[in-house]
XYZ file of C-alpha atoms in Angstrom:
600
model
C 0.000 0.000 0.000
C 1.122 3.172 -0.586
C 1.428 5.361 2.206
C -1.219 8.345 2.979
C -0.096 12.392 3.455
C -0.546 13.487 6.796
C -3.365 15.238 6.377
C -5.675 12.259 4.945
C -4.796 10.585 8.217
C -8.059 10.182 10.401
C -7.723 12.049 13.474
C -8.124 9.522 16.067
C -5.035 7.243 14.755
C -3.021 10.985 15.677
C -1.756 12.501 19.067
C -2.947 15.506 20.272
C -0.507 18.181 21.388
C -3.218 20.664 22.073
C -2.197 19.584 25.542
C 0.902 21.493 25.502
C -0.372 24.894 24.088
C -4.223 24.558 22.296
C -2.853 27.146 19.731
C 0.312 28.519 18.364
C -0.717 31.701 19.869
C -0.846 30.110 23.595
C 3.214 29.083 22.462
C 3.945 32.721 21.024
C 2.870 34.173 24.404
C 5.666 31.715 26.508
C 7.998 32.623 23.808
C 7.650 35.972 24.771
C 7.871 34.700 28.639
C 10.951 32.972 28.657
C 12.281 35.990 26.232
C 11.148 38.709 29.045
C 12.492 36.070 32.043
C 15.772 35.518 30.292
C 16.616 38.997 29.717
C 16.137 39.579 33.713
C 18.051 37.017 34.916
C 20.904 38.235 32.538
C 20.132 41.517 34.247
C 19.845 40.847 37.945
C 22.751 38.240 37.936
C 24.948 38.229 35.588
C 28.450 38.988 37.459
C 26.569 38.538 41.031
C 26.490 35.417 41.574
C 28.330 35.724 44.962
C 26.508 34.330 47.684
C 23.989 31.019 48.510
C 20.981 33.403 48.646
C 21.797 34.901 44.832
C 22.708 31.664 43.144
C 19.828 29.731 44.330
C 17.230 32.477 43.629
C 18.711 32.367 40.005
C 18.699 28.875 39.975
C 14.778 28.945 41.011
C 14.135 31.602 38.037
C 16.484 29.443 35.691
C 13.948 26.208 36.620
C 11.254 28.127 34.564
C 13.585 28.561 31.938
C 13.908 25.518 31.367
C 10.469 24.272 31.577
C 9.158 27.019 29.148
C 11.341 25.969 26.645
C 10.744 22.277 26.856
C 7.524 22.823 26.260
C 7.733 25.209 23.179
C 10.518 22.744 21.655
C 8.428 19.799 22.362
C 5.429 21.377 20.544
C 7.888 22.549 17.424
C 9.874 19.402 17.450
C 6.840 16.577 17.831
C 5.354 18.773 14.957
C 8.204 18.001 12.431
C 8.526 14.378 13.616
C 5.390 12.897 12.095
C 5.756 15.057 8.655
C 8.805 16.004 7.448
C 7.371 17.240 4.648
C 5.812 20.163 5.689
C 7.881 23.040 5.143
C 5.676 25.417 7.816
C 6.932 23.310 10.651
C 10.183 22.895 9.374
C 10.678 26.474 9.586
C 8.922 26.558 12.872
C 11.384 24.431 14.314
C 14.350 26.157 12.907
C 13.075 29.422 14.461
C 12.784 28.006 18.053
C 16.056 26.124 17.874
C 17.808 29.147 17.525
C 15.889 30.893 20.129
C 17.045 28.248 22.470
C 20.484 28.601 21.231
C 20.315 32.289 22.089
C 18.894 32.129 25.292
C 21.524 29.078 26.331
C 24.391 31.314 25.203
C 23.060 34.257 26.833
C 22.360 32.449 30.582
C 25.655 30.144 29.722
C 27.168 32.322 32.298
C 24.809 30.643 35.340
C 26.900 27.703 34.693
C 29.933 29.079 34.667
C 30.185 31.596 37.239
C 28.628 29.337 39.744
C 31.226 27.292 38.965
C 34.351 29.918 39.738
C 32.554 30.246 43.298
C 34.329 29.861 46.442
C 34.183 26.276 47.560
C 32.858 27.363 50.972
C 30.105 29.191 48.938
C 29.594 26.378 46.706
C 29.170 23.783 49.659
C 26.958 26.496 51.427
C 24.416 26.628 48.163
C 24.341 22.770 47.853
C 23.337 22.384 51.812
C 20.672 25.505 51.719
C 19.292 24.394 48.094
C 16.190 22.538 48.155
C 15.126 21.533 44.093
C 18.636 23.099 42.741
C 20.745 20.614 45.135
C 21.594 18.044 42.522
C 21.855 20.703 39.747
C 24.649 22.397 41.658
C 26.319 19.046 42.927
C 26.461 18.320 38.488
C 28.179 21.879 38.189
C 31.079 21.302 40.949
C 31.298 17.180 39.161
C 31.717 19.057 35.712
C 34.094 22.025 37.295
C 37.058 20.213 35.612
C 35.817 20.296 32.491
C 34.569 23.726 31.992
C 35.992 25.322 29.570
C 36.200 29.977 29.752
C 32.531 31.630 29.932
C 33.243 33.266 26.984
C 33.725 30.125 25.060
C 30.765 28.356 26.952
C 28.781 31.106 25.522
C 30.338 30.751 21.685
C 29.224 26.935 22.288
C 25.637 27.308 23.476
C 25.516 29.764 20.930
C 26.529 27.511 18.071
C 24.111 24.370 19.621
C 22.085 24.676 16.754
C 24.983 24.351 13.957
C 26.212 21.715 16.111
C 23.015 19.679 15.787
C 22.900 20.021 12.385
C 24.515 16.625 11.208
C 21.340 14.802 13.084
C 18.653 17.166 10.919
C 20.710 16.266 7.953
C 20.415 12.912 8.826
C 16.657 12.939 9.181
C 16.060 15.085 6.056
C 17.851 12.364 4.202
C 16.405 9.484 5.045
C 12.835 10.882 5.622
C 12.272 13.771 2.850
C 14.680 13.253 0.123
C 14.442 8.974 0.325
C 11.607 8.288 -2.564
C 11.390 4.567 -2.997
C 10.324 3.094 -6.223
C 8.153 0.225 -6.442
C 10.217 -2.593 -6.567
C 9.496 -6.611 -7.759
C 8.563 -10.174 -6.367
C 7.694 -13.106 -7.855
C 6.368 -11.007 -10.962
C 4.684 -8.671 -9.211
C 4.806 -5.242 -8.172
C 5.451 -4.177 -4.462
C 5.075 -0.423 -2.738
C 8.021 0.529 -1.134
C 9.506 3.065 1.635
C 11.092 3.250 4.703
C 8.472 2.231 7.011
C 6.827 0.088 5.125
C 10.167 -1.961 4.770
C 10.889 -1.850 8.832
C 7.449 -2.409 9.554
C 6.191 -4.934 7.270
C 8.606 -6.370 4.319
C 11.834 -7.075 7.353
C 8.775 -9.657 8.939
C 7.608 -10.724 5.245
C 6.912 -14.832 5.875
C 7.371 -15.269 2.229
C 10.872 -15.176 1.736
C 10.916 -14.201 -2.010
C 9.175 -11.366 -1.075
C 11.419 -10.653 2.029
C 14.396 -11.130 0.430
C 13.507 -8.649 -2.632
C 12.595 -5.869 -0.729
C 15.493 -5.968 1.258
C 17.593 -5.431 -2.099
C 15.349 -3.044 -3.357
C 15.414 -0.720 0.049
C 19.730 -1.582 0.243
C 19.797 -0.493 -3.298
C 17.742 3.373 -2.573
C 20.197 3.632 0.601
C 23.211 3.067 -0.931
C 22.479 6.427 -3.387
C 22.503 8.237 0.009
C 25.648 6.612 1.989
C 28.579 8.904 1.198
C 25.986 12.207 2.300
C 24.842 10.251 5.180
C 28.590 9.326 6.092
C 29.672 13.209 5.982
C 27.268 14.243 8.325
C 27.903 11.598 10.673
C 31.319 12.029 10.327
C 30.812 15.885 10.535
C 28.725 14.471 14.143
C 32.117 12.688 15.383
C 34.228 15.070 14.947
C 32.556 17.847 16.412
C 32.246 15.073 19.778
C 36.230 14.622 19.564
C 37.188 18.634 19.118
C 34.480 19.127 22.260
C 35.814 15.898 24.289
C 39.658 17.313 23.534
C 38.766 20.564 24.441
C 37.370 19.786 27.712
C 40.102 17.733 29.539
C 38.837 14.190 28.318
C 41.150 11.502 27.079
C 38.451 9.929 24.611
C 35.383 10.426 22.986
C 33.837 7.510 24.766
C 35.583 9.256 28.026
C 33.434 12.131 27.677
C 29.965 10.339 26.016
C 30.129 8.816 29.283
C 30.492 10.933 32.093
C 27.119 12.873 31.995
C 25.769 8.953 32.302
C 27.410 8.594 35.445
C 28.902 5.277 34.819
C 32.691 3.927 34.280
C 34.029 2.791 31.430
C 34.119 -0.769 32.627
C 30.373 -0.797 32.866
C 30.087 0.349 29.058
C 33.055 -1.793 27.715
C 31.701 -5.017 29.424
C 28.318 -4.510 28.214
C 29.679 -4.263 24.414
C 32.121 -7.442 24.930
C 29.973 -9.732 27.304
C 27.078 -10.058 24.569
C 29.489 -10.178 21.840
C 31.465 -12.832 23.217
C 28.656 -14.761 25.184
C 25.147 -13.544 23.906
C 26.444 -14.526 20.409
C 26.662 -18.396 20.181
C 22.945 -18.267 21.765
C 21.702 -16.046 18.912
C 23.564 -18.252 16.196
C 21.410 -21.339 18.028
C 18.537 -19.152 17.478
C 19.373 -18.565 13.625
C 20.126 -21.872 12.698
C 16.132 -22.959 14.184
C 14.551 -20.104 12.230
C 16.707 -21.810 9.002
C 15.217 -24.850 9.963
C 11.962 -24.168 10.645
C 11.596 -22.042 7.436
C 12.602 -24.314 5.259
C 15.389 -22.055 4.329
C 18.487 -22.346 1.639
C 20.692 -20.175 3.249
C 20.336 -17.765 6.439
C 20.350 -14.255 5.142
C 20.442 -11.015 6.855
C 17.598 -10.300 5.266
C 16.206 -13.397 6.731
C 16.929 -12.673 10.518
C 13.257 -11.099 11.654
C 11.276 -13.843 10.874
C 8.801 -15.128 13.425
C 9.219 -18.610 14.376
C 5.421 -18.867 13.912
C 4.470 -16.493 12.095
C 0.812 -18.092 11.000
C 0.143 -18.002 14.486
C 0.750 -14.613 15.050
C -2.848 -13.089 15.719
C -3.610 -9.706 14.512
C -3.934 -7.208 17.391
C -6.262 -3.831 16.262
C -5.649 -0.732 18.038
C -8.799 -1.309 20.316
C -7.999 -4.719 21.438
C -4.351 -3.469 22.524
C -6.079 -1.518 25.256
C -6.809 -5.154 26.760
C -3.557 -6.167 26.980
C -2.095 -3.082 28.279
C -4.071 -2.520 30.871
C -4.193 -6.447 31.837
C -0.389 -7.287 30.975
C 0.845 -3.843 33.517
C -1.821 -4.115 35.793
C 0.812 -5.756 38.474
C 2.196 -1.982 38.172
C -0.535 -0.753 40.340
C -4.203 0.850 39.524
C -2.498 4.093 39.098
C -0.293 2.816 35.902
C -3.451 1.229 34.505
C -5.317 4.702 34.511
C -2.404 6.219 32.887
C -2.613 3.652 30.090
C -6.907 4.480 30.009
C -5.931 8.141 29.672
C -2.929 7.756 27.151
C -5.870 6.226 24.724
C -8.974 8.310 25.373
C -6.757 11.518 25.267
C -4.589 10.712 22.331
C -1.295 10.343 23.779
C -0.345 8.058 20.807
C 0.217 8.764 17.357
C -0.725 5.793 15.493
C -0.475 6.454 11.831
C 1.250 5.506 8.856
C 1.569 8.268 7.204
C 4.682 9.387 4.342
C 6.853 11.717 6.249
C 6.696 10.157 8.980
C 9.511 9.104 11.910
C 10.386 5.796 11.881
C 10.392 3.615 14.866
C 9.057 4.566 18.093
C 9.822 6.973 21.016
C 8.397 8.678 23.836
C 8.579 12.170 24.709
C 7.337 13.560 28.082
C 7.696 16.857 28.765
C 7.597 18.335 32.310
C 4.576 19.186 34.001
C 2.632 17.491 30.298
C 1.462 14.071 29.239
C 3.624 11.592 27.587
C 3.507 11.600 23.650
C 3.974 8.305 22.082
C 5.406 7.960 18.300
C 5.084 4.737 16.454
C 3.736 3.014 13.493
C 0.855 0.588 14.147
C 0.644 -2.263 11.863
C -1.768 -4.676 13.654
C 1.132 -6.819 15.144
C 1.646 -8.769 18.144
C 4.671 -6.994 17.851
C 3.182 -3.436 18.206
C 1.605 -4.550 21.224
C 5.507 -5.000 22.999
C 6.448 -1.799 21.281
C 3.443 0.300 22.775
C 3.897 -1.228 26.200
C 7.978 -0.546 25.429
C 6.636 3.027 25.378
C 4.421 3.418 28.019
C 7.163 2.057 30.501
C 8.674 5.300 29.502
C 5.586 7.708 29.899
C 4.953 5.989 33.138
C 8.610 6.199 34.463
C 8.749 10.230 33.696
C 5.216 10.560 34.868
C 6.852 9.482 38.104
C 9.831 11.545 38.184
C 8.106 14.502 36.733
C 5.438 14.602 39.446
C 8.171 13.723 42.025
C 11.261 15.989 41.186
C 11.920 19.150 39.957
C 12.660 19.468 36.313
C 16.608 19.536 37.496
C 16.246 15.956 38.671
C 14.102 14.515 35.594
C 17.285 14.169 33.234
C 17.684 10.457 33.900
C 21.048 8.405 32.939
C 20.860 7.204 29.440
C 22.353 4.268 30.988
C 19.218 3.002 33.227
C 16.695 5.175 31.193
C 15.385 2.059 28.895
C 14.988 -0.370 31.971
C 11.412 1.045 32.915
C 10.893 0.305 28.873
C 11.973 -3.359 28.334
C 10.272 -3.985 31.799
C 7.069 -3.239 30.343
C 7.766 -5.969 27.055
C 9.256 -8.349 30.043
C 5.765 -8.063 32.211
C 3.503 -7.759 29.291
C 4.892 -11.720 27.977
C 4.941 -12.820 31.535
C 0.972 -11.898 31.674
C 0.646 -13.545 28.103
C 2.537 -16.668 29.458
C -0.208 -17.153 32.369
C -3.075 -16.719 29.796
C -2.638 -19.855 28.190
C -1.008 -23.219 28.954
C -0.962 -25.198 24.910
C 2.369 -25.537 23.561
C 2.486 -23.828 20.811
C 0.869 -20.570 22.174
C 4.355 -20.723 25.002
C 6.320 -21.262 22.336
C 5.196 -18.010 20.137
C 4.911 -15.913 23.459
C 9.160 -17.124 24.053
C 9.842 -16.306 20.501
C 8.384 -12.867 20.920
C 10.528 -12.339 23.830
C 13.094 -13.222 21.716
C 12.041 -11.887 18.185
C 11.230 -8.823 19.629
C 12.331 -7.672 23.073
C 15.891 -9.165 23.707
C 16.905 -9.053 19.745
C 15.656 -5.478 19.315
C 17.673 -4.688 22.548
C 20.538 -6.923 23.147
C 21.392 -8.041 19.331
C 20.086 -4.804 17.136
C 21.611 -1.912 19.048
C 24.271 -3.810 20.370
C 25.957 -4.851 17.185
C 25.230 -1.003 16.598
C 27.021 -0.305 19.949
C 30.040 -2.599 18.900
C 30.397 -1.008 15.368
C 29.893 2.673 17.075
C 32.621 1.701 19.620
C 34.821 1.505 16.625
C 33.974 4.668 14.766
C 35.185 6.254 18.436
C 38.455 4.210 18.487
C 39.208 5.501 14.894
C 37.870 9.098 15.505
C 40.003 9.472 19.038
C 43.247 8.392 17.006
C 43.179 11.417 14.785
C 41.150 9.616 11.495
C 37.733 9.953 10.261
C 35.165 7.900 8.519
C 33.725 7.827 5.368
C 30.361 5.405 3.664
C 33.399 2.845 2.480
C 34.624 2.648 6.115
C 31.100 2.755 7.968
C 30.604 0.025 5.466
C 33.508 -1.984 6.518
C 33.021 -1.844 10.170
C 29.467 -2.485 10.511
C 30.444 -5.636 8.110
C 33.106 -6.917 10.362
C 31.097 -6.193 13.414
C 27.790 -8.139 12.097
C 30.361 -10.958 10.742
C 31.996 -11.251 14.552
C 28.599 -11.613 16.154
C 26.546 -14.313 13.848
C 29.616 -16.217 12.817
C 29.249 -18.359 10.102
C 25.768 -18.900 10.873
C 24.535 -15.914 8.786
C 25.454 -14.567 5.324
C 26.543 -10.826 5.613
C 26.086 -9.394 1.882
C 27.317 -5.661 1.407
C 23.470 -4.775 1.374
C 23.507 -5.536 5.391
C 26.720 -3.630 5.899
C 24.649 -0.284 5.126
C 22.909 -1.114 8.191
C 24.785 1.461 9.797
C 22.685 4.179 7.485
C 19.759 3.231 9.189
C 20.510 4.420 13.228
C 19.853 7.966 14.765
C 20.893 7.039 17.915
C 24.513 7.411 16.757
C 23.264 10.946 16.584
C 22.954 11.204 20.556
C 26.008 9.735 21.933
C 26.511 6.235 24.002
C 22.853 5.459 23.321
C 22.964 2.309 21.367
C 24.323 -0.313 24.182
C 21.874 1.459 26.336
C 19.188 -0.774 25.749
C 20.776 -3.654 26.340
C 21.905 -2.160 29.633
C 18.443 -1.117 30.736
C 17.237 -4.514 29.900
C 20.115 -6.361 32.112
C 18.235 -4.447 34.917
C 14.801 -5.031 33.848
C 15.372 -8.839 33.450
C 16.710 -9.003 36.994
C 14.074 -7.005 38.173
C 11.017 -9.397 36.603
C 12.403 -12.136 38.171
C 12.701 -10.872 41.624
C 9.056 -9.549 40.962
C 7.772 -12.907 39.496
C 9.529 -14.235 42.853
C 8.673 -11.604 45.256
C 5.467 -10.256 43.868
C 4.166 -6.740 45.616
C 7.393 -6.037 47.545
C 9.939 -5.593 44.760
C 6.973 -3.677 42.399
C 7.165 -1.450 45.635
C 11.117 -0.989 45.152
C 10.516 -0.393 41.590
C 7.937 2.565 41.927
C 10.249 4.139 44.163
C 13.051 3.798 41.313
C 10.379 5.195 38.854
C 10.427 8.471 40.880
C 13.432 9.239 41.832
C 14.524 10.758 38.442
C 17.770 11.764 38.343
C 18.756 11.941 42.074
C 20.288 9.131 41.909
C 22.762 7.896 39.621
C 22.552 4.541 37.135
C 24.493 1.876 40.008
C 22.275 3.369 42.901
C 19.072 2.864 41.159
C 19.732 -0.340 40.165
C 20.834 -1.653 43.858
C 17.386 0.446 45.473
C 15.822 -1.705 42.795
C 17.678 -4.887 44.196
C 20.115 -5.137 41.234
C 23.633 -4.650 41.657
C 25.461 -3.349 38.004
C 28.832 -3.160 39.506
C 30.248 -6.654 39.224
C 29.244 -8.581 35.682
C 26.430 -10.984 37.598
C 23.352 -9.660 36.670
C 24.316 -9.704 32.882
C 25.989 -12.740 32.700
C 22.419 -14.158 34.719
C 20.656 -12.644 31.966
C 22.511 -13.945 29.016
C 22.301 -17.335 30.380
C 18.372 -16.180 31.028
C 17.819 -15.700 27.504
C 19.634 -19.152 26.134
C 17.186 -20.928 28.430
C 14.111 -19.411 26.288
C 16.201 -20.247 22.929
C 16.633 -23.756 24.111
C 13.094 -24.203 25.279
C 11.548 -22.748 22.108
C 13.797 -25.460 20.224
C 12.428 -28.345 22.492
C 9.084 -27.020 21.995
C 9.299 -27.263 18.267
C 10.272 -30.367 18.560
C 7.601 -31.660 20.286
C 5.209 -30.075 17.857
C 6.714 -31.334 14.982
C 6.307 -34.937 16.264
């Protein structure tokens, strides 16, 4: 099918973000807030900054700030995401990004004079601060790496240019990408981004599969030495910042504002490579086998096991499961999920234009806004509950903290996420007790949740990893290299097991998370502590959901390891993801005995 405009898109299948500002007007009138509040704060405290009293009152005014323009960027920014051909928003967004460029150079100097305080003044405004304690504390930790006000303001003033590699990005792959219908089995197919990641990557009929995956290979590769210079253009700009700012690495500094060591990140990357690996090959060779296949393709590696008994889900019956499968989260979770449907927190649509993938925005003091493309998959249904452990998480934090402590580690930021996919097949596993329905509830588990997480942005976490080593030893990287690297990295990971074809080795075109630092191996982090988390709830029931709400809230006032341990999970020592490799070859191991059984 070929995909509708935007504006042929029924209205219920869209999100509403009349609950930011109901018109454009409402936004105009904070722009001219946070314009009129920046300008005073400039004025009454700009080079007085010199007591407790002074800083924190700035800090209180600086709060608002920041909320103000979270909102207006939100409302710009969720605009563009779900049409990026409309040129009005475009230009929107372009205006407000460099209003919040302006007003971060111009209040840069909070930052930096607070940091040039006394240290008997500093300690004195982190004991008397009540919602700016934290905020300060982050100051003093980033003292050493502060560079001269006057180049923090030439910086915050050039945060737009210096997002500009990511926009490319985007206005690559979603505006100037036009797929051409492409051929199966003499006959004509649609094609375009999302209808390849959403529908063609889970084809069952491998003919099909297999020649869409050419066809969408053959429309990147047009686009893979302009992708390559803005992501190059991306690194960089992170190695000139990291070098200028004290920092050994790139990786060094990508990993400090996550509050984690480089051990953490460096085992996550080599523990699944090394260990999660033969598991996954075990995995491939079954789908072979069960398919029927020649040869195990890249192309080939989304395949359900069971993919005729994969019901179709409709957006209406997905309330069921959402409220059912999270329900152990408490009666207050399940009337967020009744109020992120009847108030449109979702945008549903397939539309052209349109992000891929899925996310959740949430910003402060607002509902959560939920971006995906819903396709009538089981598949969906984990996605959308993927999402909602995110609106429920910063529903938490947002009511509890300030909007200082809501800026949660990247590095325990997709647990609350992957717990939802982990408690939504646990509900699904109780539902039903025939063999074949376990077995396609395990395979989701592992079609969906722990490849999406632990295999998919992994490998992408391994090949990034490498980009970094090349970038921090004076090189750069170009589409042949990128090309190279994410070859070599799939080639490590599925061994001989899977055919890697120079179509899969422009995987790498097909990530914006490279865009926003460490992100990739994230996933695979938060779901280490999600796993271990589910099973100490399956085990524990009511008490350990009770540790886990008061994770949900506490934002960002504690960091990643702290989290994890009030949560029962201790991310210092390799246990817990070594426990939940093992974890996941059990499933792989039962779904092959299961299809055993049913085959006999």
């Amino acid at each position: 099918m070929e995909l509708k405009s935007r504006k042929d898109i029924p209205i219920e299948l869209t999100w509403d973000l009349s609950s930011i500002y109901k018109t454009e007007e409402e936004m105009n009138q904070d722009i001219e807030k946070v314009t009129s509040l920046s300008s005073r704060i400039l004025q009454d405290y700009k080079g007085k900054l010199d007591s407790p009293q002074k800083v924190n009152a700035c800090l209180d005014k600086f709060r608002e700030v920041e909320r103000l323009l979270t909102l207006i960027n939100h409302y710009c920014d969720l605009a563009v995401a779900v049409d990026y051909y409309d040129t009005y928003n475009q230009e929107r967004n372009e205006r407000i990004l460099s209003l919040i460029s302006e007003i971060s150079s111009s209040l840069s100097f909070i930052n930096s004079e607070i940091s040039e305080l006394d240290e008997s003044i500093l300690s004195e405004s982190i004991a008397s601060a009540t919602d700016n304690k934290h905020f300060l504390e982050d100051i003093l930790r980033n003292k050493p790496h502060r560079l001269h006000p006057e180049t923090e303001r030439a910086l915050a003033a050039l945060s737009k240019t210096m997002f500009a590699p990511y926009q490319i990005y985007n206005m690559i792959k979603l505006a100037d990408m036009k797929f051409a219908p492409f051929m199966a089995e003499e006959k004509e197919y649609p094609l375009s981004y999302t209808l390849f990641e959403n529908n063609y990557e889970y084809e069952q009929n491998t003919a099909l599969r297999r020649a869409a995956f050419t066809a969408f290979s053959e429309k990147l590769r047009e686009y893979e030495n302009g992708t390559a210079a803005a992501y190059n253009t991306h690194v960089q700009t992170e190695k000139t910042l990291a070098s200028l700012r004290g920092f050994d690495s790139v990786i060094d500094s990508l990993l400090f504002p996550q509050k984690v060591t480089p051990d953490m990140y460096h085992r996550q990357i080599d523990l699944i490579m090394e260990k999660l690996a033969p598991h996954m090959r075990k995995y491939a060779r079954l789908l072979k086998k069960i398919h029927k296949l020649d040869r195990m393709e890249f192309a080939d590696l989304k395949i359900a096991v069971d993919p005729e008994y994969d019901p179709k889900v409709t957006i209406e019956e997905s309330k069921t499961y959402m409220e059912k499968g999270l329900s152990i989260l408490g009666e207050d979770y399940t009337e967020m999920i009744k109020t992120a449907y009847r108030d449109r927190w979702v945008d549903f649509a397939q539309n052209a234009g349109k992000s891929t993938g899925g996310f959740c925005a949430s910003p402060y003091g607002k509902n959560s806004f939920i971006l995906l493309s819903w396709n009538d998959r089981m598949s969906d249904v984990f996605t959308l509950a993927h999402e909602l452990g995110h609106a429920g998480h910063f529903k938490s934090c947002n009511n509890s903290q300030s909007i200082f402590d809501t800026y949660v580690s990247s590095y325990f930021v997709e647990a609350p996420s992957t717990m939802n996919e982990l408690l939504m097949a646990h509900y699904l596993l109780k539902t039903n007790p025939d063999p074949r329905f376990r077995r396609w509830v395990l395979s989701c588990m592992i079609g969906n949740t722990y490849y999406h997480n632990c295999v998919t942005h992994l490998i992408e976490a391994a090949y990034q990893r490498e980009v970094y080593r090349i970038v921090d030893k004076g090189g750069s990287v170009n589409a042949e290299t990128l090309s190279r690297l994410m070859t070599e990295t799939l080639q490590k990971f599925w061994g001989e097991e899977v055919e890697i074809s120079d179509d899969a080795a422009l995987t790498w075109m097909r990530q914006p998370h490279y865009y926003m630092g460490l992100y990739s191996y994230t996933y695979s982090a938060g779901l280490t502590i999600a796993t271990q988390v589910c099973k100490r709830i399956e085990k524990e029931g009511v008490c350990a959901v009770e540790d886990w709400k008061k994770v949900l809230a506490a934002g960002s006032t504690l960091d990643p390891a702290d989290l994890s341990a009030l949560a029962g999970v201790d991310i210092t020592t390799d246990t817990p993801l070594s426990d939940t490799i093992s974890y996941i070859g059990g499933i792989i191991d039962e779904i092959e005995r299961l299809t055993e059984e049913l085959e006999q």
